[in-house]
Coordinates of N, CA and C in Angstrom, one line a residue:
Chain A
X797 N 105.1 70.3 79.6 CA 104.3 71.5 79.9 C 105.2 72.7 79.8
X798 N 105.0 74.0 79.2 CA 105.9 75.1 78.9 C 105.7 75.6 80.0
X799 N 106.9 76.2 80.5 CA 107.0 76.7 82.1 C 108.0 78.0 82.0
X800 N 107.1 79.5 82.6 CA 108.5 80.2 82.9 C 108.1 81.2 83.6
X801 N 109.8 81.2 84.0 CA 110.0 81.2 85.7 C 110.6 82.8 85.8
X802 N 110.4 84.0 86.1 CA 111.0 85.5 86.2 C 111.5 85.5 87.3
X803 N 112.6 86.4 87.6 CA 113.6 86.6 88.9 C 114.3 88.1 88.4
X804 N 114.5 88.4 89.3 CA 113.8 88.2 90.7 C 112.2 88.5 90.5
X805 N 111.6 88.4 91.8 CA 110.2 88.9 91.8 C 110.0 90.4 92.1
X806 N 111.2 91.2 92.5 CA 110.8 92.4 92.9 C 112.3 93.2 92.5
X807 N 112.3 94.3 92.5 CA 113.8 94.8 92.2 C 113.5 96.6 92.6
X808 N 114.1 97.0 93.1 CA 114.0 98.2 93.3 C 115.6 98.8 93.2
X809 N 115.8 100.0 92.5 CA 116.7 100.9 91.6 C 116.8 102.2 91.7
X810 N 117.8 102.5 92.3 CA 118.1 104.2 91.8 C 117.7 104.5 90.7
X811 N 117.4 105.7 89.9 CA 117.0 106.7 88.6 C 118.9 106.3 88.5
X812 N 119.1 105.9 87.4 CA 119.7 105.8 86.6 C 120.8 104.9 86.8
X813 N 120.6 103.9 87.6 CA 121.0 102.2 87.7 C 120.7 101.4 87.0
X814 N 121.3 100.5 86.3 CA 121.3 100.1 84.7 C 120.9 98.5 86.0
X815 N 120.0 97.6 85.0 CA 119.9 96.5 85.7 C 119.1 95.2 84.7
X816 N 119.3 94.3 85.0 CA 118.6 93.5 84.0 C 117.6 92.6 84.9
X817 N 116.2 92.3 83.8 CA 115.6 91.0 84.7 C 115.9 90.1 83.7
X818 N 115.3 89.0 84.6 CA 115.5 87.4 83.8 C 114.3 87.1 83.6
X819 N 114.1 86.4 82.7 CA 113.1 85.0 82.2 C 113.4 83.5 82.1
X820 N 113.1 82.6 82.8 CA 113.5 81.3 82.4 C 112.8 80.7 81.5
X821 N 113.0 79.9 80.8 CA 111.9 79.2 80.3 C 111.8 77.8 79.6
X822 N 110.8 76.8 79.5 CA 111.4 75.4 78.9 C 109.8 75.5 78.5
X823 N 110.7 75.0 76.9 CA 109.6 74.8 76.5 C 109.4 74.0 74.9
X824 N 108.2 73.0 74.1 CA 108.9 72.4 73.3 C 108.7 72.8 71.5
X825 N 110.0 73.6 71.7 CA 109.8 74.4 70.3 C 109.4 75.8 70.7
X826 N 110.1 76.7 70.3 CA 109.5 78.1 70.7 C 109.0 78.6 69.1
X827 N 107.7 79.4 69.4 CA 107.4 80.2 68.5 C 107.7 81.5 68.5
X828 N 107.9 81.8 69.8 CA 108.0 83.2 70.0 C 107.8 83.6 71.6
X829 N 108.8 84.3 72.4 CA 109.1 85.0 73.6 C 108.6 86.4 73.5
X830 N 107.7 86.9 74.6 CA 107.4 88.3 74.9 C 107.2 89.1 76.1
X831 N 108.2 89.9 75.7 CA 107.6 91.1 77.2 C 106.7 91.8 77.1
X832 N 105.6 92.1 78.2 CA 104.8 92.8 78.4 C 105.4 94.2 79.5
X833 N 105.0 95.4 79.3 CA 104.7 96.0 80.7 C 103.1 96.0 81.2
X834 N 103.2 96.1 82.8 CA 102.0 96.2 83.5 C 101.6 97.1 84.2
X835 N 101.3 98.5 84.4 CA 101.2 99.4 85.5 C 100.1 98.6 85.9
X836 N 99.9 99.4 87.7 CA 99.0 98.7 88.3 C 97.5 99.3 87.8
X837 N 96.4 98.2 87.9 CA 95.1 98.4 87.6 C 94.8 98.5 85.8
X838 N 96.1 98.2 85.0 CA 95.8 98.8 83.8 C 96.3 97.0 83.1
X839 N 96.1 97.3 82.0 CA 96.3 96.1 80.8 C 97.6 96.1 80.1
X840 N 98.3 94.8 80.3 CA 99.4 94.5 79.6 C 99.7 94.9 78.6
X841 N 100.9 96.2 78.5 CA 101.3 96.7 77.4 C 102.6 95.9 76.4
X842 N 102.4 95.5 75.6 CA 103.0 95.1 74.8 C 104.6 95.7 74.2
X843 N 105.6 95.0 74.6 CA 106.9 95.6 74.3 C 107.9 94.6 73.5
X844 N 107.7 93.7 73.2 CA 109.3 92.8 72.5 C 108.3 91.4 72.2
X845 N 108.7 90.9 70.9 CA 108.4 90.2 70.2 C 109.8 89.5 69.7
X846 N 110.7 88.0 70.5 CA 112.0 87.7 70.0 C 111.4 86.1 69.5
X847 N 112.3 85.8 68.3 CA 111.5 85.0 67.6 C 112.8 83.2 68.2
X848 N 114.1 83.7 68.0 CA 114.9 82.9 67.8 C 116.6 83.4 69.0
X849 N 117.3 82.2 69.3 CA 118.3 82.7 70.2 C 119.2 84.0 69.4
X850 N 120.0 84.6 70.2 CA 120.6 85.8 69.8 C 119.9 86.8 68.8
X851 N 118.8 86.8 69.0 CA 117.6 88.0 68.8 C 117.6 88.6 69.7
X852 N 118.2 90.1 69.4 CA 117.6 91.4 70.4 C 117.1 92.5 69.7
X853 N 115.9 93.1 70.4 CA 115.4 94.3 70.2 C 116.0 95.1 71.1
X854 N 115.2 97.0 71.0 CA 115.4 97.7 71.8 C 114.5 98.5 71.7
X855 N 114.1 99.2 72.7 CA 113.1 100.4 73.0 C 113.4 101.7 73.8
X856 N 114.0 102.4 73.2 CA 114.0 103.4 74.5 C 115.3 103.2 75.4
X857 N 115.2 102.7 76.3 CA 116.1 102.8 77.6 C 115.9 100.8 77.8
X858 N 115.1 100.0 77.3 CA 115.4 98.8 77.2 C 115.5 97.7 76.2
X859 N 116.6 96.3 76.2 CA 116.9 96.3 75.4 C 116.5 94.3 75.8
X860 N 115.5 93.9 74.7 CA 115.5 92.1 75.0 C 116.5 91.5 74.4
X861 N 117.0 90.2 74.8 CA 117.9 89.4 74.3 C 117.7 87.8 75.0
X862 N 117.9 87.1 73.7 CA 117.4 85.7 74.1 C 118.2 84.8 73.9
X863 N 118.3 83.7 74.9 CA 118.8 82.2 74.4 C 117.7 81.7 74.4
X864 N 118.6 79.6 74.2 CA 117.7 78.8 74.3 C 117.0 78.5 75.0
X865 N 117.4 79.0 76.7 CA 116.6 78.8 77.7 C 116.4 80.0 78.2
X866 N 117.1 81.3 78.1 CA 116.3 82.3 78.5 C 116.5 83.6 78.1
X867 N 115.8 84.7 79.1 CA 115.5 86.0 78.1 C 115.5 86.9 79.0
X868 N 116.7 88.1 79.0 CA 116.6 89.2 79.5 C 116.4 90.4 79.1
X869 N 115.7 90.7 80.2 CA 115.6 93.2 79.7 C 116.1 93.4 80.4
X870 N 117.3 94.2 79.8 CA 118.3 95.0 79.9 C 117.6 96.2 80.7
X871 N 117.6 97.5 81.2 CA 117.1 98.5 81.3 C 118.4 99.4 81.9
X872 N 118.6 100.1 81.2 CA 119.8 101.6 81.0 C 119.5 102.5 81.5
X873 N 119.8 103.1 82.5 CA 119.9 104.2 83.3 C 118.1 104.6 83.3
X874 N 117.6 103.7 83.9 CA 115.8 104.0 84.3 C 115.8 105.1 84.5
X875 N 114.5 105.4 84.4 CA 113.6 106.8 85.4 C 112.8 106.0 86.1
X876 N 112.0 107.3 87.2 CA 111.2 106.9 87.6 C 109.8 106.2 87.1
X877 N 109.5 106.8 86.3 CA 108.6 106.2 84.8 C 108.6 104.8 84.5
X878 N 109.9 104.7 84.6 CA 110.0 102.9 84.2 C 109.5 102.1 85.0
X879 N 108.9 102.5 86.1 CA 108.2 101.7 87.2 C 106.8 101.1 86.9
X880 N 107.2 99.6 87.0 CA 106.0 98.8 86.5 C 106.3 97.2 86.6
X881 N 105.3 96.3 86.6 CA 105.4 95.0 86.3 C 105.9 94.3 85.3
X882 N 106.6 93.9 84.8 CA 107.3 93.4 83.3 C 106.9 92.0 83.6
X883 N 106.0 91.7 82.9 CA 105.7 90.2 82.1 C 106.6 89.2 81.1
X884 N 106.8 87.9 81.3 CA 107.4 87.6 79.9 C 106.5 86.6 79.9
X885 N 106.5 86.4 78.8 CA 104.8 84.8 77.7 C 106.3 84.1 76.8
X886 N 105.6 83.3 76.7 CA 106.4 82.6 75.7 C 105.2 81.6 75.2
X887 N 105.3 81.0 74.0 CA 104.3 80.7 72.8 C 105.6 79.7 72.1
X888 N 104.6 78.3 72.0 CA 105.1 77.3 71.8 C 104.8 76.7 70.0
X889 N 105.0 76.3 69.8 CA 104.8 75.5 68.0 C 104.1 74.6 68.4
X890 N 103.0 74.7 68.7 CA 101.7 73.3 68.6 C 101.4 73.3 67.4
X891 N 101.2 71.7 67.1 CA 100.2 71.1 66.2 C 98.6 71.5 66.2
X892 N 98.1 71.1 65.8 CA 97.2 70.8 66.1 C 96.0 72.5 66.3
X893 N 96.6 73.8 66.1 CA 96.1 74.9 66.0 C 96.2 75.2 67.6
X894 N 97.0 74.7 68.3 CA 97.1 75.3 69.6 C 98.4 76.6 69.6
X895 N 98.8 77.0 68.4 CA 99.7 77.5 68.8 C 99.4 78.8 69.2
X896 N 98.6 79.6 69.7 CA 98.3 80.6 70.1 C 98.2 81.1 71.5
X897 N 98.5 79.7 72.1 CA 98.7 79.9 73.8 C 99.7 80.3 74.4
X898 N 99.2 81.3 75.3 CA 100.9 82.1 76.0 C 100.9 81.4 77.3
X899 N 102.1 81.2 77.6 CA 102.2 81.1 79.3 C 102.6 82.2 79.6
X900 N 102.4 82.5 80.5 CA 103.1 83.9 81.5 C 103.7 83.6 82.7
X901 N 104.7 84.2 83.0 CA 105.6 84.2 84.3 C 104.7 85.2 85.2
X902 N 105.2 85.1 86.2 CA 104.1 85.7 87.2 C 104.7 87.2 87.3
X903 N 105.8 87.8 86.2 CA 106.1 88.9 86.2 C 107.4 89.4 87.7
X904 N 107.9 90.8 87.2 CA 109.2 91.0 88.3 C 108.6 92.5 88.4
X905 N 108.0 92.8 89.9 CA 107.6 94.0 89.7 C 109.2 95.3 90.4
X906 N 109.3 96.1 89.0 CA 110.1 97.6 89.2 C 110.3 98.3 90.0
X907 N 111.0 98.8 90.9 CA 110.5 100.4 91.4 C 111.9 101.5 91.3
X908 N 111.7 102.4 90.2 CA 112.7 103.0 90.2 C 112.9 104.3 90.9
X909 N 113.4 104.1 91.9 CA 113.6 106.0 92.6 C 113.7 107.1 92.4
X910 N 113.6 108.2 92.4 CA 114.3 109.2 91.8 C 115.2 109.4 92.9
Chain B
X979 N 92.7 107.2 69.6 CA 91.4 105.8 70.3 C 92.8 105.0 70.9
X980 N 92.0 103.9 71.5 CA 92.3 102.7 72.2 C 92.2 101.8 70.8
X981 N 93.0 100.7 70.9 CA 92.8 99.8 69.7 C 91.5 98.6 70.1
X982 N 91.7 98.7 71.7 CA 91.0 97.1 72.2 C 90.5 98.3 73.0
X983 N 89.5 98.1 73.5 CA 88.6 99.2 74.4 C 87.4 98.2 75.0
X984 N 87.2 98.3 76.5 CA 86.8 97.3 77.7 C 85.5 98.0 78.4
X985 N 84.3 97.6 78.3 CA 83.1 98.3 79.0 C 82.6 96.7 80.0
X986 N 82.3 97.4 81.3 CA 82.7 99.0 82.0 C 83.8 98.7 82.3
X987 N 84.4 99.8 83.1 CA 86.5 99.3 83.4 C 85.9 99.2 84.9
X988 N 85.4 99.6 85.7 CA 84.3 98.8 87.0 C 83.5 98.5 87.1
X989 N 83.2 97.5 88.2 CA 82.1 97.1 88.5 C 82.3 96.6 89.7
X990 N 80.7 97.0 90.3 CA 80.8 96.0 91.6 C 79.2 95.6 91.6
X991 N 79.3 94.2 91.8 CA 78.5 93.3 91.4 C 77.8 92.2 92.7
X992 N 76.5 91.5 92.9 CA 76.1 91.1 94.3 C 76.1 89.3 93.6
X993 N 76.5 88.4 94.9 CA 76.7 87.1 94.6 C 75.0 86.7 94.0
X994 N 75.0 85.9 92.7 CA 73.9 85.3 91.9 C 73.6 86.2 91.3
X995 N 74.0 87.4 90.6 CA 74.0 88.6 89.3 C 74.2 87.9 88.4
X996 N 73.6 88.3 87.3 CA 74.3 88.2 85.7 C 75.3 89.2 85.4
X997 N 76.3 89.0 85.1 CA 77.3 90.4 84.8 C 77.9 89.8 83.2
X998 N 77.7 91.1 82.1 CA 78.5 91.1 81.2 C 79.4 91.8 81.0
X999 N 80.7 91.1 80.6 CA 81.7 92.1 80.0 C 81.7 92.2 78.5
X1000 N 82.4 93.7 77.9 CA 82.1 93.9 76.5 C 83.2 94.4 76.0
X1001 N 83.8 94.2 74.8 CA 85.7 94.0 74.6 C 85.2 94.5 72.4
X1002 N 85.5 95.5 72.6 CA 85.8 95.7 71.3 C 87.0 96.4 70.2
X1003 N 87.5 96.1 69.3 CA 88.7 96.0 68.9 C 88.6 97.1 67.3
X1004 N 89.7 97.6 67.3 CA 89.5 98.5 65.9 C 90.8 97.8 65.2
X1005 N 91.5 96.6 65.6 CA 93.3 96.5 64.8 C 92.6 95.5 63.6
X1006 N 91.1 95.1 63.6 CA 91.2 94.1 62.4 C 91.8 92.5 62.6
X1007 N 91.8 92.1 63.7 CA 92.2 91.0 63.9 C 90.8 90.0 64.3
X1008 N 91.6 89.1 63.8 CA 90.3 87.8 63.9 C 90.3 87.2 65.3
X1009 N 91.5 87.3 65.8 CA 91.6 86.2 67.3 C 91.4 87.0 68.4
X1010 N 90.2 86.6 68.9 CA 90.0 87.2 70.5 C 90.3 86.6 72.0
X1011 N 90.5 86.9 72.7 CA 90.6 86.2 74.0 C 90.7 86.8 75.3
X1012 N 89.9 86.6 76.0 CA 89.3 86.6 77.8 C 90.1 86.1 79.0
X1013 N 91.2 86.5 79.4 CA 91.3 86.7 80.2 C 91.5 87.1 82.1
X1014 N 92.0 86.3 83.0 CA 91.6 86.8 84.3 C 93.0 86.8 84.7
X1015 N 93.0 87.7 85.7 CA 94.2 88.3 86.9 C 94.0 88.1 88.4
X1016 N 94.4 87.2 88.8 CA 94.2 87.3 89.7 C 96.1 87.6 90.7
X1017 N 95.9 88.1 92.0 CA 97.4 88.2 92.7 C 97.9 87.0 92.8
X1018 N 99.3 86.2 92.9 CA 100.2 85.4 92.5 C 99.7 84.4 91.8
X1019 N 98.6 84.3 91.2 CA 98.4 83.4 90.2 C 98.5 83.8 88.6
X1020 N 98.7 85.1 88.4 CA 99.2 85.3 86.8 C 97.6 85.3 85.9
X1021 N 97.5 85.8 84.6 CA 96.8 85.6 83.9 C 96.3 84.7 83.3
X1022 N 95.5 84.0 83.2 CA 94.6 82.9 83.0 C 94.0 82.7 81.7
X1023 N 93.7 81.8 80.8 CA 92.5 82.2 79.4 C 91.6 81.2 79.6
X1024 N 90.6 82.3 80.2 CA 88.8 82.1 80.1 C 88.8 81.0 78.6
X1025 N 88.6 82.4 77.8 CA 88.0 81.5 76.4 C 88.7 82.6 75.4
X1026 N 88.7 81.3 73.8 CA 89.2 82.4 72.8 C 88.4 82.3 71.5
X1027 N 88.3 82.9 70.6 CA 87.8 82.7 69.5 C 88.3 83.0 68.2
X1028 N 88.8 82.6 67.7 CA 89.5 82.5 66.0 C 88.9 83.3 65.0
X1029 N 87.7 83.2 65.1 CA 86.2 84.0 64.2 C 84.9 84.0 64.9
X1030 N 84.4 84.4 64.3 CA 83.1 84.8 64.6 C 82.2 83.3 65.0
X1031 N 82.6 82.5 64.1 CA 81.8 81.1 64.6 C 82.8 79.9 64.9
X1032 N 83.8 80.5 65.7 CA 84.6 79.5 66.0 C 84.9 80.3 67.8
X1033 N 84.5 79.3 68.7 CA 84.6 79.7 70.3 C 85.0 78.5 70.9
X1034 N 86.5 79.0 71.6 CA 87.0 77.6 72.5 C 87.1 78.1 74.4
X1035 N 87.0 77.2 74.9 CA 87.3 77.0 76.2 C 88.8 77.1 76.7
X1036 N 89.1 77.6 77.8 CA 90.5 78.1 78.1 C 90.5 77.4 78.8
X1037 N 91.8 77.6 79.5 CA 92.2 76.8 80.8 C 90.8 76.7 82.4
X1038 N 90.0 77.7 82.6 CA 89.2 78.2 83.6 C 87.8 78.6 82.9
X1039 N 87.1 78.2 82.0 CA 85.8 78.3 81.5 C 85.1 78.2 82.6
X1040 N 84.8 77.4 83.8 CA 83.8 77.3 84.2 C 83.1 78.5 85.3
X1041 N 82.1 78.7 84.8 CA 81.0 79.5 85.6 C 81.4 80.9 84.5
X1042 N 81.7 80.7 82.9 CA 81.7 82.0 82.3 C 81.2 81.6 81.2
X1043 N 80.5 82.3 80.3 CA 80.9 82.1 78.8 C 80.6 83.4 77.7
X1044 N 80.5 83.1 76.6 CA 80.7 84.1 76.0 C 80.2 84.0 74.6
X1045 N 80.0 85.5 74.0 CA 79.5 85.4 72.8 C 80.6 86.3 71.2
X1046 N 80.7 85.6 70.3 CA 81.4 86.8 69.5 C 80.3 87.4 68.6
X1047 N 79.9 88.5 68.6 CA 78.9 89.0 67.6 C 79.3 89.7 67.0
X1048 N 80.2 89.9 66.7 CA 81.0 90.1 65.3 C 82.6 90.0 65.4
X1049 N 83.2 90.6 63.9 CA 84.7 90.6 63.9 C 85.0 91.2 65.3
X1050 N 84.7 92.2 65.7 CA 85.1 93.7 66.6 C 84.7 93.1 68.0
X1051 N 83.7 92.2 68.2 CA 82.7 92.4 69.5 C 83.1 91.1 69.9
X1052 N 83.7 90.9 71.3 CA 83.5 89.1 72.1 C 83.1 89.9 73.5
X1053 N 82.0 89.7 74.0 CA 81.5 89.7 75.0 C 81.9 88.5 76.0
X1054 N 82.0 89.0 77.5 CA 82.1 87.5 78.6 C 81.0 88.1 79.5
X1055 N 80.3 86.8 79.8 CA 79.0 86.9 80.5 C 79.8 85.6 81.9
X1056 N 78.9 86.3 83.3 CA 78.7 85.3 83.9 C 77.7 84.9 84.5
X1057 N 77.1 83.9 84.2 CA 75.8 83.5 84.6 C 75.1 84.0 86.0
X1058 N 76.1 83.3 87.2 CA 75.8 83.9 88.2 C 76.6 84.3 88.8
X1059 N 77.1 85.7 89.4 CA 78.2 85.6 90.1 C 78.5 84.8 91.4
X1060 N 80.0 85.0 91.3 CA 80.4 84.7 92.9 C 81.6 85.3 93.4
X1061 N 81.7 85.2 94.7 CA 82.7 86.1 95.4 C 84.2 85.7 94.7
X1062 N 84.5 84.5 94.1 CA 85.8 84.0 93.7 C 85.9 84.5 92.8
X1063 N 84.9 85.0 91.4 CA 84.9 85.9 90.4 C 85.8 87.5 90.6
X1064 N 86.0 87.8 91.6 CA 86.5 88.9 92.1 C 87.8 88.9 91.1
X1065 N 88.0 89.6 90.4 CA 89.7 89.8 89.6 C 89.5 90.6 88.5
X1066 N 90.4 90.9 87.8 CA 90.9 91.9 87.2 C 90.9 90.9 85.7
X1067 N 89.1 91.2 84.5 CA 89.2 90.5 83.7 C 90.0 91.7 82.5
X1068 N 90.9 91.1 81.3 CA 91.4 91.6 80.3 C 90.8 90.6 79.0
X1069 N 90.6 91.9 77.9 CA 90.3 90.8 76.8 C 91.9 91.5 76.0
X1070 N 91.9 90.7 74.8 CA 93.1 90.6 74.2 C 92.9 90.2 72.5
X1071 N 93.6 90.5 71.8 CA 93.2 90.4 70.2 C 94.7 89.9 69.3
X1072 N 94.3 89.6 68.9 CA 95.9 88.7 67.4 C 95.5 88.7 66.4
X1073 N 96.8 88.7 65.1 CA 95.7 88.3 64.4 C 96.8 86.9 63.7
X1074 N 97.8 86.6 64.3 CA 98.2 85.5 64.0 C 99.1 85.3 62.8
X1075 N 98.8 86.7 61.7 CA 99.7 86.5 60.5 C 101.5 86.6 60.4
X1076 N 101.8 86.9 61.3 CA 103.3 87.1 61.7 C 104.1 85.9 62.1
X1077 N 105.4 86.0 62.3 CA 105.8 85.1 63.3 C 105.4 84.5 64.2
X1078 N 105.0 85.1 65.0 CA 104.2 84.2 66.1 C 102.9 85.1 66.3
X1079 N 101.9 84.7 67.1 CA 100.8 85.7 67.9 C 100.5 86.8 68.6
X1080 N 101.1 87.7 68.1 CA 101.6 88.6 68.9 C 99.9 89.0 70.0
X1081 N 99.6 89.4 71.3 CA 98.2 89.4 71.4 C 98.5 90.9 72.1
X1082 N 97.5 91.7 72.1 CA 97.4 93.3 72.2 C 95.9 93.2 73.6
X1083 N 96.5 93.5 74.7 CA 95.1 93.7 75.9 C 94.9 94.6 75.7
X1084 N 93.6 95.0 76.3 CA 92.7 96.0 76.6 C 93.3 96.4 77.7
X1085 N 92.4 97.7 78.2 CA 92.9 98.2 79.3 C 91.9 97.2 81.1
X1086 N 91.1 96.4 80.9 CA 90.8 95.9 81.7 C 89.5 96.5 82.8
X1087 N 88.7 95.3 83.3 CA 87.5 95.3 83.6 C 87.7 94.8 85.1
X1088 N 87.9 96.1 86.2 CA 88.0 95.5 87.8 C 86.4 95.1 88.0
X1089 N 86.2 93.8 88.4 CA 85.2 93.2 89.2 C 85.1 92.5 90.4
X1090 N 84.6 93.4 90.9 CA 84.3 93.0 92.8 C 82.7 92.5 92.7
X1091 N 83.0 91.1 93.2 CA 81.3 90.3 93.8 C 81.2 90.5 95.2
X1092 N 80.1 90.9 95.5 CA 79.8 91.0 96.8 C 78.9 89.9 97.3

């Protein structure tokens, strides 16, 4: 069963404290690892698409990067702005036309200070 | 516009109601899917659909279902409500031709059963 695990579950940061979260994850065969952002009350916004280990993107002020078993965002001197829920899914290589199912970690919620 | 756009974004609803939600999409993608949030249990999938005459069961189908009436349109109905129904439904869209599935949420449908 694909399993993954985010840490911390909470993190709170000065405006311009560089910090990273984690993603754990096991799983058999990856198709593909993703972060979401979450503000509260609103719909998972879509941020990093990493396909394979030592794949990194970047956005802005954050930056994904992946192994075999896990997956960090980077985030570089935040704002307050950057405060939000970060999701990571990960999506497995099924047979059988299942490959379209994400798991989700239960997310690491932000809070960056000014 | 919104790419994935969610009618209504509230509701508050009385236990043994019909309540429908309505999820429509302008990215052109064929894969739909429904959705729940609840607090420490993470995002869930009700149900998904591939096309228009193709509808599957998710992890938590029961007491929901749903219709796709066209490319654009997958509605989630619940027969009768109930107070456990309370959560924060999202629909979501892919269209599967990339690397992996990338899936794109709406902005989300708060429902309180009373």
């Amino acid at each position: 069963e694909d399993q993954v695990t985010q840490s911390p579950e909470a993190l709170r940061l000065q405006e311009g404290e560089s910090s990273s979260l984690n993603c754990s994850y096991t799983v058999s065969g990856l198709r593909g690892l993703f972060w979401y952002r979450q503000d509260p009350g609103k719909g998972p916004e879509f941020l990093f698409t990493l396909y394979s280990a030592g794949e990194e993107k970047e956005k802005e002020r954050l930056k994904a990067t992946l192994t075999k078993k896990e997956s960090f965002l980077h985030i570089t001197a935040p704002k307050p702005e950057d405060s939000a829920t970060y999701l990571c899914a990960v999506q497995a290589r099924y047979s059988g036309g299942s490959n379209y199912k994400l798991t989700f970690g239960k997310g690491t919620l932000l809070t960056v200070n000014p | 516009d919104a790419d994935v756009t969610q009618t209504p974004r509230n509701r508050i609803t009385k236990t043994g109601k019909r309540i429908m939600l309505e999820c429509s999409q302008t990215k052109g993608h064929d894969r739909m899917y429904w959705y729940r949030q609840d607090p420490g249990l993470g995002l869930r999938l009700i149900y998904y659909s591939f096309d228009v005459k193709d509808i599957n069961k998710g992890e938590i189908s029961d007491g929901y279902s749903v219709s796709r009436q066209a490319q654009a349109k997958f509605s989630l109905s619940l027969e009768s409500a109930i107070p456990n129904q309370t959560a924060l439904y999202f629909c979501a869209t892919s269209d599967a031709s990339g690397g992996a599935d990338t899936q794109y949420f709406g902005p989300g449908t708060r429902l309180t059963v009373l």
